[in-house]
Amino acid sequence: MIRVESLTKVFRRPHTFSGPLGPLRTLLTRRYDERTAVDGVSFEISAGEIVGYLGPNGAGKSTTVKMLTGILTPTSGLIEVDGRVPWRDREANARAVGVVFGQRSQLWWDLPLIDSLRLVGDLYDVPAARFAGSLRRMCDLLGLDDFLQTPVRQLSLGQRMRGDLAAAMLYDPPILYLDEPTVGLDVMAKQAVREFIAETNRLGRTTVVLTTHDLADVEALCERIILIDKGRVLYDGGIDDLVTAYAPPRRLVVELADDETRTFEIAAGRPIPELIAQVAAEHPIRDLSIREPDLEGVITRIYAESER
Amino acid sequence: MAEVVRALRLYWRLQRAAMRGALQYRLNLVIGIAAGVAYQGSGFAFVWVVMHTFPAVGGWSLREIAFLYGMRLTAHALYVLPFSSLIGLDWLVREGELDRVLLRPLNPLVQIMAKRLGVGQLGDLLAGLVLLVVALPPLGPASILFCLAAVVGGALVEAAVSLALASLALRTWNTLGVRAFADDLFSKFGSYPMSVFGGAAQWALTFVLPVAFVAYVPASVLLDRTGELNVPAPVAYGSPLLGVALFALAYRIWSRQLRHYQSTGT
Amino acid sequence: MIRPLAGMARVGMRFQFAYRSDVIMSVVALVAQVFLLRMVWTSLYSGRESDPRGLTLEALLAYLSLANLQAFVTTPIIPMIAHFRIRTGTVFFDLSRPTGYLPQMAAFQAGHTAGGLLMLAPAIPVVLLVGTITPTEHPIGYAATLALGYVISVMMSLLICVIGFWTLETGAISLLYRLVSHFFAGTMVPLSFFPGALGVLADALPFKYMGYVPAAVYVGQLSGGQIGRAVAVEIGWIAALAGVLWAIWRRAHHKVVIQGG
């Protein structure tokens, strides 16, 4: 469904000079600042997958998604989405993808939600009968009925996000890009968004690419993740494999009598009772627990290693 | 062809939605129109006040100047009504709004144009048409046709310059100041007989920034004053076509720059 | 009392510098405007025997250049700032400071004007040259009428700022104000050319003190007792505007307190 090969994007912009005559010098000189945002990224995603595309801020996630959607033209490398080259065939590609930005709504701010959905239907040439069916399905899945007539600017963040998801899926695109769809939402709203994504993927075999900082989204939805940092792929594969491969050691956390908390790493192969006995001999223990490695810990460790 | 019809239909739908949104700020709208009339009115009021004391500007009578002014103003209004949202392009790029435009299966320029109708500029159109009709010299049907074509051509000249400059905003340049300046030159210098400004300035306003072709050159044709022009008479007769050519060129520049669009670079 | 106001003035000045590329373009536009007026008026005067309204072409060109420079420098920024701050609600920070809201705005405007003057400095010789300006015979009269005219201009824009508390929208109003004030300040035609009722109206409005009056003093069209009278009327306007501002501000402040509660 999506094929990316040695994808690279270098941003090039005129060097800005400071000082009172700075703007003039910027205009007249031909000096450029270059920054490589995506550096030889390759991956393949098949139809019906939900893939988490993860990385710290500035890793190149958004730039990749912008190239996948045809907003940006790659500096070099190959992209194919549903058999098309997005930047060359932008409009056809646009019909095949739905995009949700958590930070920015595509809905018309001053108009009732339903008007925005109708306009999206028009823009994507959805025939009236199919539109009615799609709208019904979206309303049922997302519970839009209560606020269809409310101007978007009066919607809560959670309601607005549900509206945005509906707008992105109204024309049944086979691919859905989600950029931080749960940012700023409360627990209930997050749950609703995740359920919708899972449902869409299950019913319509929609391929989903999800970028997020909330690893709970990833754990709930994705079987596979692609980790990038500084424009390069660090890991591509299943979540379970990742945790096994990179698993930091389990840890023993003990609370001491004087309210102090100490953490001990459990080296691989060492019997735990032995460790506990050793710790108990040296310290007065009040309570203890064992921490299993989690995704967050794994990913933090990978980032830290890529820093070195 | 079907593609054009679809674009027009969607333009109309989007525009109607934008209007419904804007109608929620009625007071703003009314004051906007009033400001438009006042702005253009104060420009012509200058001419009117001056010509109380002086019979002619560069050999043109008040009536002739009013006709020139009317042509310029109507052309300006025809340009600015559909293109008024282009003014906000710098902002659209900076806020990442252009990303969304590029995500939709419709020509980006059509989408930007449909973001807002310059209803405030209805004042310009009104003032321009009134001047044009009041000061219209006796013309035959062919001349009337030429006049209409010239006004549309003039609108396209202004639109072309504006679009070409605005497309630099796609490279994240700050174009607002330059565009405001070009607009200023069009509206201030476009309404006078160019011979007033002297050779060098007239040359620059004809061949560097084509202000003269918006109204002065075609008005000279209609007022039978082609002898004063610094371009040969056949060129003057063909002036409405220049707008079409310039706009086609500007659209090419726009498309090229769009390909180099860097988004917000994140 | 003085420290916070000086701070506000500095912010105003920095604001001017932050938009310097736009400002540079508008300075270029100013030079173009003066050039346009020069050419149009030279063409109008050509072939005339006597000088209309007793103004020689040289005096007229000097007048126009000065009036435009003045209008450029005195164009108020605070209605725009106030509009933005009322819309976004940040105006409550201004209101919560111990210094009054109107003095803060006035200080901001003063700083902004000073910044504008600094940036305009390189353009002044050009404008003076294009407008062929020679030294004046009434330097004190010019300075006095201009300074008082500036105070009137700031007070008028404060009035617009305050109106913003009711309309919540001053963008279009301030544009309208700018157009009307520039026209009636006589930046394109000296008021003495205004015919009939328009002339009477322009004479009665306070806008002429921002452009026409000081510039006319400079080129010698107003002199002696006329200068004294102009200064007296300007002081009268300032007193009247102060009264109006005070009365309206009290009601506006009341309104804000209610909205904020």
mmCIF file of C-alpha atoms in Angstrom, chain B:
data_model
loop_
_atom_site.group_PDB
_atom_site.id
_atom_site.type_symbol
_atom_site.label_atom_id
_atom_site.label_comp_id
_atom_site.label_asym_id
_atom_site.label_seq_id
_atom_site.Cartn_x
_atom_site.Cartn_y
_atom_site.Cartn_z
ATOM 1 C CA MET B 1 -13.755 21.169 -19.352
ATOM 2 C CA ALA B 2 -15.533 19.011 -16.787
ATOM 3 C CA GLU B 3 -12.645 19.848 -14.463
ATOM 4 C CA VAL B 4 -13.286 23.594 -14.891
ATOM 5 C CA VAL B 5 -17.013 23.207 -14.266
ATOM 6 C CA ARG B 6 -16.247 21.188 -11.134
ATOM 7 C CA ALA B 7 -13.773 23.835 -9.925
ATOM 8 C CA LEU B 8 -16.338 26.600 -10.474
ATOM 9 C CA ARG B 9 -19.041 24.640 -8.690
ATOM 10 C CA LEU B 10 -16.788 23.941 -5.703
ATOM 11 C CA TYR B 11 -15.559 27.543 -5.705
ATOM 12 C CA TRP B 12 -19.136 28.673 -5.375
ATOM 13 C CA ARG B 13 -19.889 26.180 -2.566
ATOM 14 C CA LEU B 14 -16.783 27.175 -0.579
ATOM 15 C CA GLN B 15 -17.387 30.839 -1.168
ATOM 16 C CA ARG B 16 -20.958 30.548 0.086
ATOM 17 C CA ALA B 17 -19.730 28.828 3.227
ATOM 18 C CA ALA B 18 -17.183 31.606 3.781
ATOM 19 C CA MET B 19 -19.902 34.208 3.354
ATOM 20 C CA ARG B 20 -22.180 32.472 5.820
ATOM 21 C CA GLY B 21 -19.300 32.607 8.297
ATOM 22 C CA ALA B 22 -18.556 36.269 7.586
ATOM 23 C CA LEU B 23 -22.201 37.261 7.970
ATOM 24 C CA GLN B 24 -21.874 36.493 11.664
ATOM 25 C CA TYR B 25 -19.754 39.625 11.956
ATOM 26 C CA ARG B 26 -22.168 41.999 10.270
ATOM 27 C CA LEU B 27 -20.956 45.255 11.788
ATOM 28 C CA ASN B 28 -17.439 44.503 10.644
ATOM 29 C CA LEU B 29 -18.723 43.915 7.139
ATOM 30 C CA VAL B 30 -20.659 47.172 6.950
ATOM 31 C CA ILE B 31 -17.731 49.206 8.241
ATOM 32 C CA GLY B 32 -15.468 47.362 5.804
ATOM 33 C CA ILE B 33 -17.591 48.442 2.843
ATOM 34 C CA ALA B 34 -17.769 51.997 4.180
ATOM 35 C CA ALA B 35 -13.987 52.040 4.545
ATOM 36 C CA GLY B 36 -13.666 50.870 0.937
ATOM 37 C CA VAL B 37 -15.862 53.677 -0.347
ATOM 38 C CA ALA B 38 -14.050 56.190 1.858
ATOM 39 C CA TYR B 39 -10.635 55.004 0.683
ATOM 40 C CA GLN B 40 -11.428 55.222 -3.000
ATOM 41 C CA GLY B 41 -13.637 58.258 -2.444
ATOM 42 C CA SER B 42 -10.839 60.187 -0.752
ATOM 43 C CA GLY B 43 -8.578 59.443 -3.720
ATOM 44 C CA PHE B 44 -11.052 60.881 -6.170
ATOM 45 C CA ALA B 45 -11.993 63.693 -3.820
ATOM 46 C CA PHE B 46 -8.408 64.879 -4.259
ATOM 47 C CA VAL B 47 -8.853 65.084 -8.035
ATOM 48 C CA TRP B 48 -12.206 66.768 -7.644
ATOM 49 C CA VAL B 49 -10.948 69.338 -5.144
ATOM 50 C CA VAL B 50 -7.918 70.144 -7.273
ATOM 51 C CA MET B 51 -9.920 70.517 -10.433
ATOM 52 C CA HIS B 52 -12.066 73.135 -8.811
ATOM 53 C CA THR B 53 -9.069 75.395 -9.152
ATOM 54 C CA PHE B 54 -7.249 73.949 -12.143
ATOM 55 C CA PRO B 55 -8.887 73.148 -15.479
ATOM 56 C CA ALA B 56 -6.655 70.256 -16.563
ATOM 57 C CA VAL B 57 -4.087 67.685 -15.428
ATOM 58 C CA GLY B 58 -1.514 66.936 -18.116
ATOM 59 C CA GLY B 59 -3.986 68.283 -20.681
ATOM 60 C CA TRP B 60 -6.807 65.982 -19.492
ATOM 61 C CA SER B 61 -10.102 67.527 -18.397
ATOM 62 C CA LEU B 62 -11.886 66.586 -15.176
ATOM 63 C CA ARG B 63 -14.308 64.420 -17.152
ATOM 64 C CA GLU B 64 -11.485 62.564 -18.870
ATOM 65 C CA ILE B 65 -9.648 62.045 -15.595
ATOM 66 C CA ALA B 66 -12.880 60.794 -14.025
ATOM 67 C CA PHE B 67 -13.224 58.275 -16.864
ATOM 68 C CA LEU B 68 -9.635 57.117 -16.401
ATOM 69 C CA TYR B 69 -10.213 56.908 -12.660
ATOM 70 C CA GLY B 70 -13.409 54.927 -13.182
ATOM 71 C CA MET B 71 -11.679 52.420 -15.472
ATOM 72 C CA ARG B 72 -8.792 51.988 -13.042
ATOM 73 C CA LEU B 73 -11.075 51.595 -10.055
ATOM 74 C CA THR B 74 -13.426 49.121 -11.754
ATOM 75 C CA ALA B 75 -10.465 47.045 -12.934
ATOM 76 C CA HIS B 76 -9.035 47.138 -9.422
ATOM 77 C CA ALA B 77 -12.340 46.016 -7.924
ATOM 78 C CA LEU B 78 -12.647 43.166 -10.445
ATOM 79 C CA TYR B 79 -9.196 42.007 -9.399
ATOM 80 C CA VAL B 80 -9.597 42.387 -5.678
ATOM 81 C CA LEU B 81 -13.103 40.885 -5.311
ATOM 82 C CA PRO B 82 -12.013 37.331 -6.201
ATOM 83 C CA PHE B 83 -8.376 37.673 -5.085
ATOM 84 C CA SER B 84 -8.775 39.393 -1.734
ATOM 85 C CA SER B 85 -7.828 36.295 0.268
ATOM 86 C CA LEU B 86 -4.464 36.232 -1.499
ATOM 87 C CA ILE B 87 -3.543 39.109 0.831
ATOM 88 C CA GLY B 88 -3.472 36.633 3.703
ATOM 89 C CA LEU B 89 -1.138 34.182 1.956
ATOM 90 C CA ASP B 90 1.868 35.014 4.162
ATOM 91 C CA TRP B 91 -0.271 34.143 7.143
ATOM 92 C CA LEU B 92 -1.671 30.965 5.561
ATOM 93 C CA VAL B 93 1.865 29.734 4.959
ATOM 94 C CA ARG B 94 3.159 30.692 8.393
ATOM 95 C CA GLU B 95 0.263 29.053 10.230
ATOM 96 C CA GLY B 96 0.477 25.878 8.158
ATOM 97 C CA GLU B 97 -3.024 26.426 6.761
ATOM 98 C CA LEU B 98 -1.700 25.917 3.257
ATOM 99 C CA ASP B 99 -0.967 22.283 4.166
ATOM 100 C CA ARG B 100 -4.678 21.615 4.431
ATOM 101 C CA VAL B 101 -5.290 23.313 1.088
ATOM 102 C CA LEU B 102 -2.753 20.968 -0.491
ATOM 103 C CA LEU B 103 -4.451 17.946 1.063
ATOM 104 C CA ARG B 104 -7.655 18.485 -0.871
ATOM 105 C CA PRO B 105 -8.396 17.380 -4.405
ATOM 106 C CA LEU B 106 -8.972 20.842 -5.843
ATOM 107 C CA ASN B 107 -6.669 23.432 -7.398
ATOM 108 C CA PRO B 108 -4.917 25.218 -4.484
ATOM 109 C CA LEU B 109 -5.373 28.684 -5.981
ATOM 110 C CA VAL B 110 -9.114 28.108 -6.376
ATOM 111 C CA GLN B 111 -9.290 27.013 -2.734
ATOM 112 C CA ILE B 112 -7.388 30.074 -1.537
ATOM 113 C CA MET B 113 -9.550 32.384 -3.630
ATOM 114 C CA ALA B 114 -12.627 30.737 -2.150
ATOM 115 C CA LYS B 115 -11.543 31.406 1.414
ATOM 116 C CA ARG B 116 -13.089 34.837 1.377
ATOM 117 C CA LEU B 117 -14.922 37.123 -0.997
ATOM 118 C CA GLY B 118 -13.730 40.698 -0.715
ATOM 119 C CA VAL B 119 -17.184 41.956 0.161
ATOM 120 C CA GLY B 120 -15.533 45.035 1.621
ATOM 121 C CA GLN B 121 -14.311 45.752 -1.879
ATOM 122 C CA LEU B 122 -17.876 46.035 -3.162
ATOM 123 C CA GLY B 123 -17.394 49.682 -2.228
ATOM 124 C CA ASP B 124 -14.569 49.922 -4.765
ATOM 125 C CA LEU B 125 -16.700 48.377 -7.485
ATOM 126 C CA LEU B 126 -19.573 50.701 -6.723
ATOM 127 C CA ALA B 127 -17.399 53.818 -6.781
ATOM 128 C CA GLY B 128 -15.648 52.661 -9.966
ATOM 129 C CA LEU B 129 -18.811 51.872 -11.893
ATOM 130 C CA VAL B 130 -20.430 55.166 -10.933
ATOM 131 C CA LEU B 131 -17.407 57.140 -12.142
ATOM 132 C CA LEU B 132 -17.165 55.047 -15.297
ATOM 133 C CA VAL B 133 -20.806 55.481 -16.256
ATOM 134 C CA VAL B 134 -21.002 59.172 -15.374
ATOM 135 C CA ALA B 135 -17.834 60.062 -17.260
ATOM 136 C CA LEU B 136 -18.302 57.691 -20.206
ATOM 137 C CA PRO B 137 -17.548 59.511 -23.452
ATOM 138 C CA PRO B 138 -19.861 58.868 -26.419
ATOM 139 C CA LEU B 139 -18.653 55.487 -27.739
ATOM 140 C CA GLY B 140 -19.746 53.151 -30.518
ATOM 141 C CA PRO B 141 -20.550 49.487 -29.803
ATOM 142 C CA ALA B 142 -17.039 48.375 -30.788
ATOM 143 C CA SER B 143 -15.512 50.869 -28.381
ATOM 144 C CA ILE B 144 -17.833 49.749 -25.591
ATOM 145 C CA LEU B 145 -16.658 46.196 -26.163
ATOM 146 C CA PHE B 146 -13.056 47.366 -26.097
ATOM 147 C CA CYS B 147 -13.758 49.212 -22.852
ATOM 148 C CA LEU B 148 -15.179 46.068 -21.219
ATOM 149 C CA ALA B 149 -12.282 43.955 -22.452
ATOM 150 C CA ALA B 150 -9.830 46.594 -21.233
ATOM 151 C CA VAL B 151 -11.321 46.648 -17.739
ATOM 152 C CA VAL B 152 -11.055 42.853 -17.492
ATOM 153 C CA GLY B 153 -7.550 43.005 -18.960
ATOM 154 C CA GLY B 154 -6.585 45.669 -16.426
ATOM 155 C CA ALA B 155 -7.895 43.500 -13.593
ATOM 156 C CA LEU B 156 -5.751 40.627 -14.922
ATOM 157 C CA VAL B 157 -2.642 42.844 -15.031
ATOM 158 C CA GLU B 158 -3.065 43.717 -11.370
ATOM 159 C CA ALA B 159 -3.915 40.128 -10.501
ATOM 160 C CA ALA B 160 -0.809 38.907 -12.330
ATOM 161 C CA VAL B 161 1.564 41.206 -10.440
ATOM 162 C CA SER B 162 -0.109 40.383 -7.158
ATOM 163 C CA LEU B 163 -0.020 36.617 -7.774
ATOM 164 C CA ALA B 164 3.608 36.618 -8.911
ATOM 165 C CA LEU B 165 4.704 38.545 -5.811
ATOM 166 C CA ALA B 166 2.499 36.508 -3.501
ATOM 167 C CA SER B 167 3.978 33.242 -4.762
ATOM 168 C CA LEU B 168 7.244 34.268 -3.117
ATOM 169 C CA ALA B 169 5.430 33.792 0.182
ATOM 170 C CA LEU B 170 5.511 30.056 -0.608
ATOM 171 C CA ARG B 171 9.267 30.303 -0.081
ATOM 172 C CA THR B 172 8.489 31.767 3.358
ATOM 173 C CA TRP B 173 9.505 35.273 2.311
ATOM 174 C CA ASN B 174 7.761 38.167 3.949
ATOM 175 C CA THR B 175 5.964 39.587 0.939
ATOM 176 C CA LEU B 176 3.341 41.731 2.623
ATOM 177 C CA GLY B 177 5.313 44.974 2.516
ATOM 178 C CA VAL B 178 6.331 44.574 -1.133
ATOM 179 C CA ARG B 179 2.819 43.688 -2.189
ATOM 180 C CA ALA B 180 1.298 46.609 -0.306
ATOM 181 C CA PHE B 181 3.811 48.862 -2.054
ATOM 182 C CA ALA B 182 2.966 47.494 -5.517
ATOM 183 C CA ASP B 183 -0.733 47.879 -4.745
ATOM 184 C CA ASP B 184 -0.053 51.431 -3.655
ATOM 185 C CA LEU B 185 1.735 52.242 -6.901
ATOM 186 C CA PHE B 186 -1.126 50.782 -8.934
ATOM 187 C CA SER B 187 -3.799 52.748 -7.128
ATOM 188 C CA LYS B 188 -1.894 56.019 -6.790
ATOM 189 C CA PHE B 189 -0.140 56.303 -10.135
ATOM 190 C CA GLY B 190 -2.663 54.418 -12.244
ATOM 191 C CA SER B 191 -5.266 57.149 -12.161
ATOM 192 C CA TYR B 192 -3.308 59.943 -13.830
ATOM 193 C CA PRO B 193 -2.155 60.574 -17.378
ATOM 194 C CA MET B 194 1.342 59.109 -17.297
ATOM 195 C CA SER B 195 2.852 62.005 -19.238
ATOM 196 C CA VAL B 196 2.590 63.997 -15.991
ATOM 197 C CA PHE B 197 5.315 61.899 -14.374
ATOM 198 C CA GLY B 198 8.073 62.582 -16.890
ATOM 199 C CA GLY B 199 9.964 60.204 -19.168
ATOM 200 C CA ALA B 200 11.844 57.949 -16.746
ATOM 201 C CA ALA B 201 8.978 57.377 -14.338
ATOM 202 C CA GLN B 202 6.549 56.884 -17.204
ATOM 203 C CA TRP B 203 8.886 54.329 -18.739
ATOM 204 C CA ALA B 204 9.189 52.464 -15.438
ATOM 205 C CA LEU B 205 5.426 52.527 -14.856
ATOM 206 C CA THR B 206 4.893 51.112 -18.346
ATOM 207 C CA PHE B 207 7.610 48.516 -18.778
ATOM 208 C CA VAL B 208 8.841 47.611 -15.281
ATOM 209 C CA LEU B 209 5.593 47.631 -13.328
ATOM 210 C CA PRO B 210 2.856 47.689 -15.971
ATOM 211 C CA VAL B 211 0.674 50.246 -14.167
ATOM 212 C CA ALA B 212 0.002 52.116 -17.408
ATOM 213 C CA PHE B 213 -1.742 49.124 -18.977
ATOM 214 C CA VAL B 214 -4.405 48.863 -16.288
ATOM 215 C CA ALA B 215 -6.280 51.964 -17.410
ATOM 216 C CA TYR B 216 -4.123 54.733 -18.874
ATOM 217 C CA VAL B 217 -3.244 53.028 -22.170
ATOM 218 C CA PRO B 218 -6.761 51.709 -22.975
ATOM 219 C CA ALA B 219 -8.362 54.968 -21.787
ATOM 220 C CA SER B 220 -6.056 56.849 -24.174
ATOM 221 C CA VAL B 221 -7.366 54.647 -26.987
ATOM 222 C CA LEU B 222 -10.982 55.380 -26.084
ATOM 223 C CA LEU B 223 -10.350 59.114 -25.651
ATOM 224 C CA ASP B 224 -8.439 59.251 -28.927
ATOM 225 C CA ARG B 225 -5.202 60.275 -27.246
ATOM 226 C CA THR B 226 -2.888 57.505 -28.469
ATOM 227 C CA GLY B 227 -0.531 60.182 -29.795
ATOM 228 C CA GLU B 228 0.643 60.956 -26.241
ATOM 229 C CA LEU B 229 1.568 57.346 -25.418
ATOM 230 C CA ASN B 230 5.089 55.961 -25.201
ATOM 231 C CA VAL B 231 3.957 52.750 -26.905
ATOM 232 C CA PRO B 232 2.908 52.425 -30.573
ATOM 233 C CA ALA B 233 -0.829 52.653 -31.273
ATOM 234 C CA PRO B 234 -1.249 48.960 -32.307
ATOM 235 C CA VAL B 235 0.209 47.900 -28.936
ATOM 236 C CA ALA B 236 -2.272 50.197 -27.228
ATOM 237 C CA TYR B 237 -5.136 48.585 -29.150
ATOM 238 C CA GLY B 238 -3.931 45.171 -28.058
ATOM 239 C CA SER B 239 -3.534 46.160 -24.406
ATOM 240 C CA PRO B 240 -6.444 44.040 -23.078
ATOM 241 C CA LEU B 241 -4.586 40.941 -24.285
ATOM 242 C CA LEU B 242 -1.546 41.851 -22.200
ATOM 243 C CA GLY B 243 -3.488 41.091 -19.035
ATOM 244 C CA VAL B 244 -4.230 37.571 -20.237
ATOM 245 C CA ALA B 245 -0.588 36.956 -21.160
ATOM 246 C CA LEU B 246 0.752 38.361 -17.891
ATOM 247 C CA PHE B 247 -1.695 36.372 -15.825
ATOM 248 C CA ALA B 248 -0.775 33.156 -17.627
ATOM 249 C CA LEU B 249 2.874 33.906 -16.867
ATOM 250 C CA ALA B 250 2.116 34.689 -13.227
ATOM 251 C CA TYR B 251 0.207 31.432 -12.890
ATOM 252 C CA ARG B 252 3.241 29.546 -14.164
ATOM 253 C CA ILE B 253 5.421 31.268 -11.572
ATOM 254 C CA TRP B 254 2.888 30.387 -8.905
ATOM 255 C CA SER B 255 2.824 26.719 -9.906
ATOM 256 C CA ARG B 256 6.606 26.545 -9.916
ATOM 257 C CA GLN B 257 6.860 28.087 -6.467
ATOM 258 C CA LEU B 258 4.178 25.740 -5.186
ATOM 259 C CA ARG B 259 6.403 22.835 -6.124
ATOM 260 C CA HIS B 260 9.125 24.355 -3.940
ATOM 261 C CA TYR B 261 6.761 24.913 -1.036
ATOM 262 C CA GLN B 262 8.516 23.954 2.188
ATOM 263 C CA SER B 263 5.544 23.990 4.548
ATOM 264 C CA THR B 264 6.538 25.123 8.007
ATOM 265 C CA GLY B 265 9.608 22.927 7.778
ATOM 266 C CA THR B 266 8.823 20.567 10.639
#
